[in-house]
Amino acid sequence: MATTVLHTTVLDALGRRITSGDVLPGAPLTLESIGSEFGVSRTVAREVMRLLEGLGLVRSKRRVGLVVLGMDEWNVLDPRVIRWRLEGPGRDPQLRTLTELRHAVEPLAAAGAAVHATDDERAELVAAAARMRMLGEAGDLEEFLALDVRFHELLLRASGNEMFGALAGVVAAVLSGRTHLGLMPASPVPEALDQHEAVARAVADGDARAAEAAMAAIVGEVRAALGGVDREA
């Protein structure tokens, strides 16, 4: 357990530095420098370097160790990379690109869910939307967030498109990031609650066109609000 905590602490620290631009592309990282700065063993430092390499943030180079890579090489869809970017100075551009991705994908996923979702999934969406209204009106943002994440993940996974389903972690990361960074109002706007219920009803009714339109309205409002992001999706 202690080793896992060390891995996470060092990985988060280095991941934030790289994604924030504090460490520039081409800069070297070595086991010795990581071990010395963070007071960790070579085993821990080596595991952190392996994880960074897996995320596309660094690459092994002969006689140097690892060198930091530019954003074009990053695994930008990994939830850890998303979280680090949201916590850094590039937060607003990251929110913009993530919202554009959602705008392109989630309406089609909702339409697909109206066709492919199981009866249990349809029922869960309707129940989740109703519960979200209750929690949102009560200002219970933490429980609301958990249910909101589940709602959007369920739509993506029920879409009948495994590529959309694979983006569930991305959507969860951006929804969580916005809330935990204090970018949300004290309670979700009524229109957002209405639209979530509209999506759920359309999926339950098998109405792909209505489901797509309602989800487009949800992510469209968030996209329009960028520059002063204050809406829940």
PDB file of C-alpha atoms in Angstrom:
ATOM      1  CA  MET A   1       0.000   0.000   0.000  1.00  0.00           C
ATOM      2  CA  ALA A   2       2.779   2.444   0.916  1.00  0.00           C
ATOM      3  CA  THR A   3       4.564   1.733  -2.379  1.00  0.00           C
ATOM      4  CA  THR A   4       1.344   2.363  -4.297  1.00  0.00           C
ATOM      5  CA  VAL A   5       0.919   5.722  -2.579  1.00  0.00           C
ATOM      6  CA  LEU A   6       4.513   6.636  -3.460  1.00  0.00           C
ATOM      7  CA  HIS A   7       3.951   5.671  -7.101  1.00  0.00           C
ATOM      8  CA  THR A   8       0.812   7.806  -7.250  1.00  0.00           C
ATOM      9  CA  THR A   9       2.363  10.808  -5.513  1.00  0.00           C
ATOM     10  CA  VAL A  10       5.457  10.901  -7.705  1.00  0.00           C
ATOM     11  CA  LEU A  11       3.504  10.109 -10.876  1.00  0.00           C
ATOM     12  CA  ASP A  12       1.020  12.918 -10.181  1.00  0.00           C
ATOM     13  CA  ALA A  13       3.789  15.403  -9.466  1.00  0.00           C
ATOM     14  CA  LEU A  14       5.719  14.630 -12.645  1.00  0.00           C
ATOM     15  CA  GLY A  15       2.576  14.302 -14.752  1.00  0.00           C
ATOM     16  CA  ARG A  16       1.399  17.762 -13.696  1.00  0.00           C
ATOM     17  CA  ARG A  17       4.812  19.286 -14.435  1.00  0.00           C
ATOM     18  CA  ILE A  18       4.955  17.827 -17.921  1.00  0.00           C
ATOM     19  CA  THR A  19       1.350  18.575 -18.914  1.00  0.00           C
ATOM     20  CA  SER A  20       1.568  22.119 -17.509  1.00  0.00           C
ATOM     21  CA  GLY A  21       4.709  22.889 -19.502  1.00  0.00           C
ATOM     22  CA  ASP A  22       6.861  23.346 -16.408  1.00  0.00           C
ATOM     23  CA  VAL A  23       9.101  20.648 -17.865  1.00  0.00           C
ATOM     24  CA  LEU A  24       9.651  21.262 -21.562  1.00  0.00           C
ATOM     25  CA  PRO A  25       9.798  18.675 -24.352  1.00  0.00           C
ATOM     26  CA  GLY A  26      13.297  17.282 -24.715  1.00  0.00           C
ATOM     27  CA  ALA A  27      14.153  17.657 -21.034  1.00  0.00           C
ATOM     28  CA  PRO A  28      15.756  14.508 -19.549  1.00  0.00           C
ATOM     29  CA  LEU A  29      14.437  12.473 -16.624  1.00  0.00           C
ATOM     30  CA  THR A  30      16.599   9.915 -14.862  1.00  0.00           C
ATOM     31  CA  LEU A  31      16.104   7.396 -12.094  1.00  0.00           C
ATOM     32  CA  GLU A  32      18.704   9.262 -10.083  1.00  0.00           C
ATOM     33  CA  SER A  33      17.000  12.654 -10.376  1.00  0.00           C
ATOM     34  CA  ILE A  34      13.580  11.236  -9.464  1.00  0.00           C
ATOM     35  CA  GLY A  35      14.956   9.239  -6.553  1.00  0.00           C
ATOM     36  CA  SER A  36      16.917  12.204  -5.214  1.00  0.00           C
ATOM     37  CA  GLU A  37      14.079  14.719  -5.454  1.00  0.00           C
ATOM     38  CA  PHE A  38      11.297  12.546  -4.071  1.00  0.00           C
ATOM     39  CA  GLY A  39      13.312  10.318  -1.760  1.00  0.00           C
ATOM     40  CA  VAL A  40      12.120   7.094  -3.381  1.00  0.00           C
ATOM     41  CA  SER A  41      13.914   3.896  -4.322  1.00  0.00           C
ATOM     42  CA  ARG A  42      15.085   3.070  -7.830  1.00  0.00           C
ATOM     43  CA  THR A  43      12.287   0.504  -8.000  1.00  0.00           C
ATOM     44  CA  VAL A  44       9.636   3.163  -7.411  1.00  0.00           C
ATOM     45  CA  ALA A  45      11.350   5.618  -9.758  1.00  0.00           C
ATOM     46  CA  ARG A  46      11.563   2.967 -12.472  1.00  0.00           C
ATOM     47  CA  GLU A  47       7.858   2.124 -12.136  1.00  0.00           C
ATOM     48  CA  VAL A  48       6.917   5.809 -12.361  1.00  0.00           C
ATOM     49  CA  MET A  49       9.034   6.209 -15.477  1.00  0.00           C
ATOM     50  CA  ARG A  50       7.354   3.154 -17.000  1.00  0.00           C
ATOM     51  CA  LEU A  51       3.918   4.631 -16.311  1.00  0.00           C
ATOM     52  CA  LEU A  52       4.901   8.000 -17.783  1.00  0.00           C
ATOM     53  CA  GLU A  53       6.190   6.263 -20.880  1.00  0.00           C
ATOM     54  CA  GLY A  54       2.917   4.341 -21.180  1.00  0.00           C
ATOM     55  CA  LEU A  55       1.038   7.646 -21.139  1.00  0.00           C
ATOM     56  CA  GLY A  56       3.193   9.007 -23.942  1.00  0.00           C
ATOM     57  CA  LEU A  57       4.661  11.753 -21.765  1.00  0.00           C
ATOM     58  CA  VAL A  58       8.248  10.508 -22.044  1.00  0.00           C
ATOM     59  CA  ARG A  59      10.315   8.261 -24.293  1.00  0.00           C
ATOM     60  CA  SER A  60      13.418   6.221 -23.653  1.00  0.00           C
ATOM     61  CA  LYS A  61      16.566   7.574 -25.285  1.00  0.00           C
ATOM     62  CA  ARG A  62      19.953   5.876 -25.302  1.00  0.00           C
ATOM     63  CA  ARG A  63      22.539   7.365 -22.956  1.00  0.00           C
ATOM     64  CA  VAL A  64      20.032   9.885 -21.659  1.00  0.00           C
ATOM     65  CA  GLY A  65      17.323   7.890 -19.911  1.00  0.00           C
ATOM     66  CA  LEU A  66      13.901   9.313 -20.631  1.00  0.00           C
ATOM     67  CA  VAL A  67      13.137  12.550 -22.425  1.00  0.00           C
ATOM     68  CA  VAL A  68       9.911  14.531 -22.085  1.00  0.00           C
ATOM     69  CA  LEU A  69       7.627  14.523 -25.139  1.00  0.00           C
ATOM     70  CA  GLY A  70       5.343  17.204 -26.555  1.00  0.00           C
ATOM     71  CA  MET A  71       1.560  17.070 -26.426  1.00  0.00           C
ATOM     72  CA  ASP A  72       1.282  15.471 -29.871  1.00  0.00           C
ATOM     73  CA  GLU A  73       2.663  12.286 -28.295  1.00  0.00           C
ATOM     74  CA  TRP A  74       0.545  12.251 -25.132  1.00  0.00           C
ATOM     75  CA  ASN A  75      -2.294   9.803 -24.545  1.00  0.00           C
ATOM     76  CA  VAL A  76      -4.704  12.721 -24.259  1.00  0.00           C
ATOM     77  CA  LEU A  77      -7.723  10.461 -23.678  1.00  0.00           C
ATOM     78  CA  ASP A  78      -6.270   8.878 -20.546  1.00  0.00           C
ATOM     79  CA  PRO A  79      -8.236  10.132 -17.506  1.00  0.00           C
ATOM     80  CA  ARG A  80      -4.993  10.832 -15.622  1.00  0.00           C
ATOM     81  CA  VAL A  81      -3.680  13.083 -18.370  1.00  0.00           C
ATOM     82  CA  ILE A  82      -7.048  14.843 -18.530  1.00  0.00           C
ATOM     83  CA  ARG A  83      -7.030  15.397 -14.772  1.00  0.00           C
ATOM     84  CA  TRP A  84      -3.499  16.803 -14.777  1.00  0.00           C
ATOM     85  CA  ARG A  85      -4.318  19.175 -17.620  1.00  0.00           C
ATOM     86  CA  LEU A  86      -7.495  20.346 -15.891  1.00  0.00           C
ATOM     87  CA  GLU A  87      -5.463  21.084 -12.767  1.00  0.00           C
ATOM     88  CA  GLY A  88      -2.895  23.143 -14.686  1.00  0.00           C
ATOM     89  CA  PRO A  89      -2.695  26.436 -16.561  1.00  0.00           C
ATOM     90  CA  GLY A  90      -4.102  24.813 -19.707  1.00  0.00           C
ATOM     91  CA  ARG A  91      -7.433  24.121 -18.009  1.00  0.00           C
ATOM     92  CA  ASP A  92      -9.608  26.264 -20.279  1.00  0.00           C
ATOM     93  CA  PRO A  93      -8.263  24.905 -23.586  1.00  0.00           C
ATOM     94  CA  GLN A  94      -8.611  21.378 -22.194  1.00  0.00           C
ATOM     95  CA  LEU A  95     -12.232  22.021 -21.225  1.00  0.00           C
ATOM     96  CA  ARG A  96     -12.885  23.392 -24.705  1.00  0.00           C
ATOM     97  CA  THR A  97     -11.433  20.392 -26.539  1.00  0.00           C
ATOM     98  CA  LEU A  98     -13.124  17.885 -24.249  1.00  0.00           C
ATOM     99  CA  THR A  99     -16.469  19.616 -24.687  1.00  0.00           C
ATOM    100  CA  GLU A 100     -16.029  19.622 -28.457  1.00  0.00           C
ATOM    101  CA  LEU A 101     -15.349  15.883 -28.287  1.00  0.00           C
ATOM    102  CA  ARG A 102     -18.489  15.373 -26.221  1.00  0.00           C
ATOM    103  CA  HIS A 103     -20.479  17.533 -28.641  1.00  0.00           C
ATOM    104  CA  ALA A 104     -19.369  15.317 -31.522  1.00  0.00           C
ATOM    105  CA  VAL A 105     -19.957  11.985 -29.783  1.00  0.00           C
ATOM    106  CA  GLU A 106     -22.648  12.095 -27.101  1.00  0.00           C
ATOM    107  CA  PRO A 107     -25.660  13.054 -29.256  1.00  0.00           C
ATOM    108  CA  LEU A 108     -24.929  10.102 -31.558  1.00  0.00           C
ATOM    109  CA  ALA A 109     -24.415   7.879 -28.521  1.00  0.00           C
ATOM    110  CA  ALA A 110     -27.813   8.915 -27.156  1.00  0.00           C
ATOM    111  CA  ALA A 111     -29.417   8.130 -30.508  1.00  0.00           C
ATOM    112  CA  GLY A 112     -27.704   4.745 -30.511  1.00  0.00           C
ATOM    113  CA  ALA A 113     -28.870   4.040 -26.970  1.00  0.00           C
ATOM    114  CA  ALA A 114     -32.470   4.691 -28.053  1.00  0.00           C
ATOM    115  CA  VAL A 115     -32.038   1.817 -30.497  1.00  0.00           C
ATOM    116  CA  HIS A 116     -29.720  -0.569 -28.677  1.00  0.00           C
ATOM    117  CA  ALA A 117     -30.195  -0.109 -24.909  1.00  0.00           C
ATOM    118  CA  THR A 118     -31.634  -2.986 -22.926  1.00  0.00           C
ATOM    119  CA  ASP A 119     -34.852  -2.618 -20.967  1.00  0.00           C
ATOM    120  CA  ASP A 120     -32.837  -2.462 -17.744  1.00  0.00           C
ATOM    121  CA  GLU A 121     -30.604   0.295 -19.136  1.00  0.00           C
ATOM    122  CA  ARG A 122     -33.599   2.333 -20.266  1.00  0.00           C
ATOM    123  CA  ALA A 123     -35.193   2.010 -16.848  1.00  0.00           C
ATOM    124  CA  GLU A 124     -31.953   2.963 -15.103  1.00  0.00           C
ATOM    125  CA  LEU A 125     -31.602   6.103 -17.228  1.00  0.00           C
ATOM    126  CA  VAL A 126     -35.125   7.254 -16.396  1.00  0.00           C
ATOM    127  CA  ALA A 127     -34.591   6.600 -12.692  1.00  0.00           C
ATOM    128  CA  ALA A 128     -31.201   8.334 -12.763  1.00  0.00           C
ATOM    129  CA  ALA A 129     -32.610  11.457 -14.418  1.00  0.00           C
ATOM    130  CA  ALA A 130     -35.383  11.694 -11.834  1.00  0.00           C
ATOM    131  CA  ARG A 131     -32.931  11.221  -8.992  1.00  0.00           C
ATOM    132  CA  MET A 132     -30.610  13.826 -10.504  1.00  0.00           C
ATOM    133  CA  ARG A 133     -33.424  16.387 -10.426  1.00  0.00           C
ATOM    134  CA  MET A 134     -34.020  15.724  -6.751  1.00  0.00           C
ATOM    135  CA  LEU A 135     -30.316  15.928  -5.879  1.00  0.00           C
ATOM    136  CA  GLY A 136     -29.740  18.964  -8.064  1.00  0.00           C
ATOM    137  CA  GLU A 137     -32.597  20.916  -6.547  1.00  0.00           C
ATOM    138  CA  ALA A 138     -31.318  19.976  -3.085  1.00  0.00           C
ATOM    139  CA  GLY A 139     -27.801  21.214  -3.958  1.00  0.00           C
ATOM    140  CA  ASP A 140     -26.182  17.837  -3.211  1.00  0.00           C
ATOM    141  CA  LEU A 141     -23.407  18.193  -5.776  1.00  0.00           C
ATOM    142  CA  GLU A 142     -21.256  15.217  -4.772  1.00  0.00           C
ATOM    143  CA  GLU A 143     -24.035  12.638  -5.077  1.00  0.00           C
ATOM    144  CA  PHE A 144     -25.385  14.487  -8.121  1.00  0.00           C
ATOM    145  CA  LEU A 145     -21.960  14.233  -9.747  1.00  0.00           C
ATOM    146  CA  ALA A 146     -21.722  10.489  -9.150  1.00  0.00           C
ATOM    147  CA  LEU A 147     -25.132   9.970 -10.722  1.00  0.00           C
ATOM    148  CA  ASP A 148     -24.390  12.346 -13.595  1.00  0.00           C
ATOM    149  CA  VAL A 149     -21.216  10.406 -14.378  1.00  0.00           C
ATOM    150  CA  ARG A 150     -23.186   7.154 -14.311  1.00  0.00           C
ATOM    151  CA  PHE A 151     -25.872   8.627 -16.588  1.00  0.00           C
ATOM    152  CA  HIS A 152     -23.394   9.637 -19.282  1.00  0.00           C
ATOM    153  CA  GLU A 153     -21.317   6.463 -18.975  1.00  0.00           C
ATOM    154  CA  LEU A 154     -24.460   4.366 -19.335  1.00  0.00           C
ATOM    155  CA  LEU A 155     -25.505   6.213 -22.487  1.00  0.00           C
ATOM    156  CA  LEU A 156     -22.088   5.730 -24.066  1.00  0.00           C
ATOM    157  CA  ARG A 157     -21.935   2.040 -23.206  1.00  0.00           C
ATOM    158  CA  ALA A 158     -25.549   1.413 -24.283  1.00  0.00           C
ATOM    159  CA  SER A 159     -25.011   3.119 -27.638  1.00  0.00           C
ATOM    160  CA  GLY A 160     -24.151  -0.067 -29.517  1.00  0.00           C
ATOM    161  CA  ASN A 161     -20.812   1.512 -30.484  1.00  0.00           C
ATOM    162  CA  GLU A 162     -17.804   0.142 -28.594  1.00  0.00           C
ATOM    163  CA  MET A 163     -15.748   3.204 -29.591  1.00  0.00           C
ATOM    164  CA  PHE A 164     -18.212   5.476 -27.822  1.00  0.00           C
ATOM    165  CA  GLY A 165     -18.245   3.147 -24.831  1.00  0.00           C
ATOM    166  CA  ALA A 166     -14.464   3.426 -24.570  1.00  0.00           C
ATOM    167  CA  LEU A 167     -14.864   7.182 -23.979  1.00  0.00           C
ATOM    168  CA  ALA A 168     -16.818   6.688 -20.750  1.00  0.00           C
ATOM    169  CA  GLY A 169     -13.723   7.383 -18.645  1.00  0.00           C
ATOM    170  CA  VAL A 170     -13.039  10.586 -20.572  1.00  0.00           C
ATOM    171  CA  VAL A 171     -16.511  11.955 -19.870  1.00  0.00           C
ATOM    172  CA  ALA A 172     -16.260  10.909 -16.224  1.00  0.00           C
ATOM    173  CA  ALA A 173     -12.935  12.754 -15.927  1.00  0.00           C
ATOM    174  CA  VAL A 174     -14.255  16.012 -17.340  1.00  0.00           C
ATOM    175  CA  LEU A 175     -17.462  15.946 -15.290  1.00  0.00           C
ATOM    176  CA  SER A 176     -15.514  15.217 -12.110  1.00  0.00           C
ATOM    177  CA  GLY A 177     -12.840  17.763 -12.945  1.00  0.00           C
ATOM    178  CA  ARG A 178     -15.292  20.605 -13.448  1.00  0.00           C
ATOM    179  CA  THR A 179     -16.972  19.935 -10.116  1.00  0.00           C
ATOM    180  CA  HIS A 180     -13.802  19.448  -8.085  1.00  0.00           C
ATOM    181  CA  LEU A 181     -12.198  22.537  -9.585  1.00  0.00           C
ATOM    182  CA  GLY A 182     -15.095  24.667  -8.381  1.00  0.00           C
ATOM    183  CA  LEU A 183     -16.400  25.415 -11.874  1.00  0.00           C
ATOM    184  CA  MET A 184     -19.971  24.412 -11.110  1.00  0.00           C
ATOM    185  CA  PRO A 185     -22.858  26.502  -9.703  1.00  0.00           C
ATOM    186  CA  ALA A 186     -24.309  25.743  -6.265  1.00  0.00           C
ATOM    187  CA  SER A 187     -27.049  23.776  -8.017  1.00  0.00           C
ATOM    188  CA  PRO A 188     -27.468  22.636 -11.645  1.00  0.00           C
ATOM    189  CA  VAL A 189     -29.499  24.943 -13.864  1.00  0.00           C
ATOM    190  CA  PRO A 190     -33.115  23.792 -14.380  1.00  0.00           C
ATOM    191  CA  GLU A 191     -32.646  23.503 -18.149  1.00  0.00           C
ATOM    192  CA  ALA A 192     -29.900  20.912 -17.674  1.00  0.00           C
ATOM    193  CA  LEU A 193     -32.153  18.844 -15.430  1.00  0.00           C
ATOM    194  CA  ASP A 194     -34.986  19.092 -17.957  1.00  0.00           C
ATOM    195  CA  GLN A 195     -32.725  17.981 -20.781  1.00  0.00           C
ATOM    196  CA  HIS A 196     -31.373  14.977 -18.898  1.00  0.00           C
ATOM    197  CA  GLU A 197     -34.947  13.857 -18.308  1.00  0.00           C
ATOM    198  CA  ALA A 198     -35.724  14.454 -21.991  1.00  0.00           C
ATOM    199  CA  VAL A 199     -32.791  12.262 -23.036  1.00  0.00           C
ATOM    200  CA  ALA A 200     -33.875   9.499 -20.665  1.00  0.00           C
ATOM    201  CA  ARG A 201     -37.496   9.614 -21.877  1.00  0.00           C
ATOM    202  CA  ALA A 202     -36.444   9.527 -25.517  1.00  0.00           C
ATOM    203  CA  VAL A 203     -34.142   6.551 -24.956  1.00  0.00           C
ATOM    204  CA  ALA A 204     -36.850   4.760 -23.003  1.00  0.00           C
ATOM    205  CA  ASP A 205     -39.313   5.415 -25.854  1.00  0.00           C
ATOM    206  CA  GLY A 206     -36.854   4.306 -28.517  1.00  0.00           C
ATOM    207  CA  ASP A 207     -36.941   7.753 -30.136  1.00  0.00           C
ATOM    208  CA  ALA A 208     -33.439   8.163 -31.550  1.00  0.00           C
ATOM    209  CA  ARG A 209     -34.050  11.568 -33.097  1.00  0.00           C
ATOM    210  CA  ALA A 210     -35.392  13.073 -29.865  1.00  0.00           C
ATOM    211  CA  ALA A 211     -32.584  11.504 -27.822  1.00  0.00           C
ATOM    212  CA  GLU A 212     -29.962  12.962 -30.150  1.00  0.00           C
ATOM    213  CA  ALA A 213     -31.553  16.411 -30.072  1.00  0.00           C
ATOM    214  CA  ALA A 214     -31.854  16.488 -26.280  1.00  0.00           C
ATOM    215  CA  MET A 215     -28.239  15.408 -25.770  1.00  0.00           C
ATOM    216  CA  ALA A 216     -27.068  17.934 -28.363  1.00  0.00           C
ATOM    217  CA  ALA A 217     -28.821  20.614 -26.293  1.00  0.00           C
ATOM    218  CA  ILE A 218     -27.009  19.490 -23.124  1.00  0.00           C
ATOM    219  CA  VAL A 219     -23.503  19.568 -24.540  1.00  0.00           C
ATOM    220  CA  GLY A 220     -24.306  22.535 -26.762  1.00  0.00           C
ATOM    221  CA  GLU A 221     -25.100  24.687 -23.727  1.00  0.00           C
ATOM    222  CA  VAL A 222     -21.817  23.740 -22.105  1.00  0.00           C
ATOM    223  CA  ARG A 223     -19.935  24.489 -25.309  1.00  0.00           C
ATOM    224  CA  ALA A 224     -21.602  27.893 -25.596  1.00  0.00           C
ATOM    225  CA  ALA A 225     -20.751  28.681 -21.985  1.00  0.00           C
ATOM    226  CA  LEU A 226     -16.992  28.172 -22.417  1.00  0.00           C
ATOM    227  CA  GLY A 227     -15.059  31.264 -21.545  1.00  0.00           C
ATOM    228  CA  GLY A 228     -17.106  31.435 -18.376  1.00  0.00           C
ATOM    229  CA  VAL A 229     -17.938  27.808 -17.802  1.00  0.00           C
ATOM    230  CA  ASP A 230     -20.747  27.595 -15.306  1.00  0.00           C
ATOM    231  CA  ARG A 231     -23.178  24.976 -16.508  1.00  0.00           C
ATOM    232  CA  GLU A 232     -23.578  21.322 -15.626  1.00  0.00           C
ATOM    233  CA  ALA A 233     -23.889  18.619 -18.238  1.00  0.00           C
TER     234      ALA A 233
END
